[in-house]
C-alpha positions as MATLAB code, in Angstrom:
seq = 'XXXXXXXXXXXXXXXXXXXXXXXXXXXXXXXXXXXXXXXXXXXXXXXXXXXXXXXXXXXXXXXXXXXXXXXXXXXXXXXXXXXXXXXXXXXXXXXXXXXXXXXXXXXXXXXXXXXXXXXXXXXXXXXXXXXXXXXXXXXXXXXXXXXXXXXXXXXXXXXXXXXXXXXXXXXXXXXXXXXXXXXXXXXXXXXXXXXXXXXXXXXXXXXXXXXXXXXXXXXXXXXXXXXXXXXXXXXXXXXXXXXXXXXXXXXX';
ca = [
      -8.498  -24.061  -16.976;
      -8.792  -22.869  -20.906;
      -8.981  -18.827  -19.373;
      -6.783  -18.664  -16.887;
      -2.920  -19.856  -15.991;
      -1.054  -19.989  -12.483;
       2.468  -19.005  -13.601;
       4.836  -18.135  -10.331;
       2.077  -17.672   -7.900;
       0.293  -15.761  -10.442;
      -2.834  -16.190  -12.723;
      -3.004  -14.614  -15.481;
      -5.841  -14.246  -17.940;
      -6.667  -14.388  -21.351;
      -8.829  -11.479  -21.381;
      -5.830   -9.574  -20.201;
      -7.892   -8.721  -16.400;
      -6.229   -9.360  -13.196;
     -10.078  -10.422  -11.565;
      -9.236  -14.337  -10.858;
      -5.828  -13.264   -9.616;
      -7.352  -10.419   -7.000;
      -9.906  -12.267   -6.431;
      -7.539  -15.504   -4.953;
      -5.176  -13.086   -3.208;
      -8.199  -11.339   -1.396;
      -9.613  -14.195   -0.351;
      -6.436  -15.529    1.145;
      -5.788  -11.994    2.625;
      -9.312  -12.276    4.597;
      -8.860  -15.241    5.821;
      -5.409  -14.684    7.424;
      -6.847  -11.163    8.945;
      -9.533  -12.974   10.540;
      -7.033  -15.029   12.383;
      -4.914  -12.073   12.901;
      -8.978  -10.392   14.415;
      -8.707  -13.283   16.677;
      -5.706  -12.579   18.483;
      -6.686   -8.870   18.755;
      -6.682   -8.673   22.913;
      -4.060  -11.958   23.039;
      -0.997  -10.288   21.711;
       0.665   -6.844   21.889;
       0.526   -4.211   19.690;
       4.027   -5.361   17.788;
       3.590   -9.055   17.829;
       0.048   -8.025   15.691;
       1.850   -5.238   13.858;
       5.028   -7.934   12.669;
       2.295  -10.999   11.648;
       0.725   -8.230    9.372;
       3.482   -7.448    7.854;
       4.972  -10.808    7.480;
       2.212  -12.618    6.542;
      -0.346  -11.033    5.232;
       0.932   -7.531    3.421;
       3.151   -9.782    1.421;
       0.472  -11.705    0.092;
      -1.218   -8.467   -0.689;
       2.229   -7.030   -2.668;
       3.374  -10.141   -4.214;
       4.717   -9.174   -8.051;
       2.352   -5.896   -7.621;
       4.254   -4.744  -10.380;
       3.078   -6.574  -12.940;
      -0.905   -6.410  -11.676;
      -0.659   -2.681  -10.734;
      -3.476   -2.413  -13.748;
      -6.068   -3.121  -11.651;
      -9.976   -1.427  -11.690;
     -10.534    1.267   -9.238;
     -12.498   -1.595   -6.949;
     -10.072   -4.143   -6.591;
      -7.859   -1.678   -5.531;
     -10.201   -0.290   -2.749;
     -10.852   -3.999   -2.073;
      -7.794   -4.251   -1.367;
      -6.996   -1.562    0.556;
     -10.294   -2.240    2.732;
      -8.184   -5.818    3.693;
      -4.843   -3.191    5.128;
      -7.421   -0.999    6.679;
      -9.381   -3.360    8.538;
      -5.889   -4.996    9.490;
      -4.774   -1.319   10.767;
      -7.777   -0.927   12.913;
      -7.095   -4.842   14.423;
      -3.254   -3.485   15.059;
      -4.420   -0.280   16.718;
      -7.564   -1.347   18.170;
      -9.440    1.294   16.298;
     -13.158    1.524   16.511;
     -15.684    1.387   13.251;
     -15.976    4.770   14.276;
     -12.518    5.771   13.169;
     -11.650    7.650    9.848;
      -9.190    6.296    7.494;
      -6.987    9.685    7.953;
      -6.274    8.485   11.449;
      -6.078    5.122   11.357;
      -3.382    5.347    9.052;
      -1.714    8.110   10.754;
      -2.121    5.970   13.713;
      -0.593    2.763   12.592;
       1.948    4.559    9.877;
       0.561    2.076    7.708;
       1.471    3.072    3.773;
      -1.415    2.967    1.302;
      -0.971   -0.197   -0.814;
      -1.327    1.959   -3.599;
       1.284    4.170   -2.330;
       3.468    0.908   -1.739;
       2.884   -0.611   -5.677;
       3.928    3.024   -6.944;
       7.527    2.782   -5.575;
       8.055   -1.302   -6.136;
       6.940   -0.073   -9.768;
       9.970    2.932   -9.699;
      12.312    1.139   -7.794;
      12.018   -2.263  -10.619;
      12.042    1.010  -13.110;
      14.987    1.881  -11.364;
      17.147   -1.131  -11.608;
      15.719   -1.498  -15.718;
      17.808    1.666  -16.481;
      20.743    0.918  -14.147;
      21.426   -2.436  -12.800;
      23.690   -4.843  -15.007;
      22.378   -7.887  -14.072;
      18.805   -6.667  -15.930;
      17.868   -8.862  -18.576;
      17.843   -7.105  -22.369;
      14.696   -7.810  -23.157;
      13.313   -5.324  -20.454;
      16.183   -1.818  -20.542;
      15.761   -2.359  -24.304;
      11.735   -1.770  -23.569;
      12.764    1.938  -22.060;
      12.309    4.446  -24.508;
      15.306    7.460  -25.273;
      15.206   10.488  -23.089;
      13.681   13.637  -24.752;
      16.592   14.939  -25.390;
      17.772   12.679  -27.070;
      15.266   12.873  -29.790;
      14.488   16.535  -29.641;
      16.831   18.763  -31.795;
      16.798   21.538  -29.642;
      16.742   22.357  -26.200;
      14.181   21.543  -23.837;
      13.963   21.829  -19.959;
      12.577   18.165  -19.702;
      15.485   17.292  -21.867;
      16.448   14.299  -18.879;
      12.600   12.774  -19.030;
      12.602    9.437  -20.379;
       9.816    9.710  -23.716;
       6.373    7.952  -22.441;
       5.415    4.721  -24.680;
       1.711    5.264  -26.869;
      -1.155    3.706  -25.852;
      -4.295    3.569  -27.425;
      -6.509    2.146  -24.389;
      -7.014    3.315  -20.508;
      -6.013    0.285  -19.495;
      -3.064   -0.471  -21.433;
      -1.978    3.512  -20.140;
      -2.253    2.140  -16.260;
      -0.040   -0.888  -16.828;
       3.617   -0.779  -16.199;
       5.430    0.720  -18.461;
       3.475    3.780  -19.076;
       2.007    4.497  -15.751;
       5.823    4.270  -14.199;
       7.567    6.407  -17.284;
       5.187    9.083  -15.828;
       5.681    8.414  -12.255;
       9.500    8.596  -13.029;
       9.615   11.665  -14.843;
       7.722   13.631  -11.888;
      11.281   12.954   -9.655;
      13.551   14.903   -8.942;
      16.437   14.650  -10.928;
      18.587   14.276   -7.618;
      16.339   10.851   -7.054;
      16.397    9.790  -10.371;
      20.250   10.151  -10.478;
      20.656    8.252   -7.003;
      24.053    6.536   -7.019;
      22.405    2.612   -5.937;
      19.199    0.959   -4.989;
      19.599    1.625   -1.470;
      20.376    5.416   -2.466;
      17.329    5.512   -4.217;
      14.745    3.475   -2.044;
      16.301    5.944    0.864;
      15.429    8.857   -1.069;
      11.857    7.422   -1.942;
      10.895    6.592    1.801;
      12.012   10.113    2.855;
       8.711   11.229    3.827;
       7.649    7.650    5.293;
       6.046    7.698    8.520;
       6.876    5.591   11.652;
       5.380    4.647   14.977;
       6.492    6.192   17.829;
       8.107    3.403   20.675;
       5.543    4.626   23.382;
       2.821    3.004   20.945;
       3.755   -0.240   22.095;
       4.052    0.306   25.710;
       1.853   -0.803   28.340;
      -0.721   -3.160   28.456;
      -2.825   -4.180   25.529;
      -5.983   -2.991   26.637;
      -5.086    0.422   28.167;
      -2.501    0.603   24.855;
      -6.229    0.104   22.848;
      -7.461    2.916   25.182;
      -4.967    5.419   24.486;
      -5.186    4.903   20.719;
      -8.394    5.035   20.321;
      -8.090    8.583   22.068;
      -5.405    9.518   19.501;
      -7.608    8.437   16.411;
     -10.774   10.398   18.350;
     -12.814    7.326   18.506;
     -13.285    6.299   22.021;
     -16.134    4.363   23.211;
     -17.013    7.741   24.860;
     -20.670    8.833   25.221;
     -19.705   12.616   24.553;
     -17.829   11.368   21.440;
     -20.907    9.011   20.340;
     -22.844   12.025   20.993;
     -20.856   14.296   18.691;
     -21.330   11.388   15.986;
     -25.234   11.146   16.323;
     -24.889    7.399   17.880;
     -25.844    7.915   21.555;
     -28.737   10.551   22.868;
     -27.513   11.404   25.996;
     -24.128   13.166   25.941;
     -23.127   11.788   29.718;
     -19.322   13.151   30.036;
     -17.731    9.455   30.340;
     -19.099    5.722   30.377;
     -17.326    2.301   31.221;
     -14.877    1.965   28.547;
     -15.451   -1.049   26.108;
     -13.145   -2.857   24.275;
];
């Protein structure tokens, strides 16, 4: 139509808002989780983990970089789609807190995830060859090569002007601050590989146990690692159940 335009997979709109876009993408999400919900006690634990991943994250993270703009409530939109997804993988409870369903399933925040496709496209703007002109001749001089004295931040790349919040959250800003916050060993790395390495230093991963076993005494154990078992002492201790009995018949 007249206000929006599906270019690569994307639609973009003339009022400069990603809504239509976020809006398709979540809907599409949903509906693939809710298959993914339906095969909760079929499959195992990694078969669950890999669809995610595969088929529904990507959906999620297609071209984030150039959407990464987005309001505060598509992004926890979003993120509600990867969480509810988490809690399928692990077999979480509602009763579970985000802290440990994501410490559970080593899931990264998508917002997390958009912040280092953002560097890493960043990355390859200032040193790949094969980057077209029109974007490294969008990166602005370091500071020192404009200052005319010394500075500590000499190496950090000058941050573009921007006159709106939303303008300040889009790529090119948001990432010239992200980048400068690096440590000049990352920012220095000698390749991509180098520098995604350095970037996923901290990145958490599932221990091999997690997957052994059978599904629903694998759903069992987790829930006991995320503290919320279908437990009447730990419904008690969250104001659901009146009676604390020690133990119950387990539900999954």
């Amino acid at each position: 139509d007249a206000d929006n335009h599906k270019h690569l997979g994307i639609t973009i709109s003339n009022d400069g808002t990603w809504h239509k876009y976020i809006e398709d993408i979540t809907k599409k999400a949903w509906n693939r989780v809710n298959n993914l919900r339906s095969l909760k006690f079929t499959l195992d634990r990694r078969s669950l983990e890999t669809i995610y991943t595969s088929f529904i994250r990507p959906t999620l993270n297609y071209s984030d970089v150039v959407w990464d703009n987005i309001t505060k409530a598509e992004e926890e939109g979003l993120e509600k789609i990867q969480i509810e997804a988490a809690r399928i993988i692990t077999g979480a409870t509602s009763l579970v807190s985000l802290n440990n369903v994501y410490k559970e399933s080593a899931l990264e925040p998508l917002k997390s995830r958009r912040r280092k496709h953002n560097l890493i496209h960043f990355y390859k703007m200032l040193n790949s060859p094969f980057t077209p002109s029109y974007l490294s001749n969008m990166i602005p001089m370091t500071v020192g090569n404009v200052a005319t004295y010394g500075l500590r931040n000499s190496d950090h790349i000058r941050n573009v002007s921007f006159n709106t919040q939303h303008f300040s959250a889009s790529f090119l800003p948001s990432t010239i601050s992200e980048w400068n916050k690096l440590s000049p060993a990352t920012r220095s790395a000698a390749s991509v590989l180098s520098f995604k390495h350095d970037l996923n230093s901290n990145k958490k991963t599932v221990p091999k146990f997690y997957y052994d076993g059978r599904r629903d005494s694998a759903i069992q154990h987790a829930r006991l690692r995320m503290h919320c078992p279908s437990l009447k002492t730990h419904l008690f201790s969250k104001n659901i159940v009146e009676n604390p009995v020690s133990y119950t018949h387990l539900t999954l």
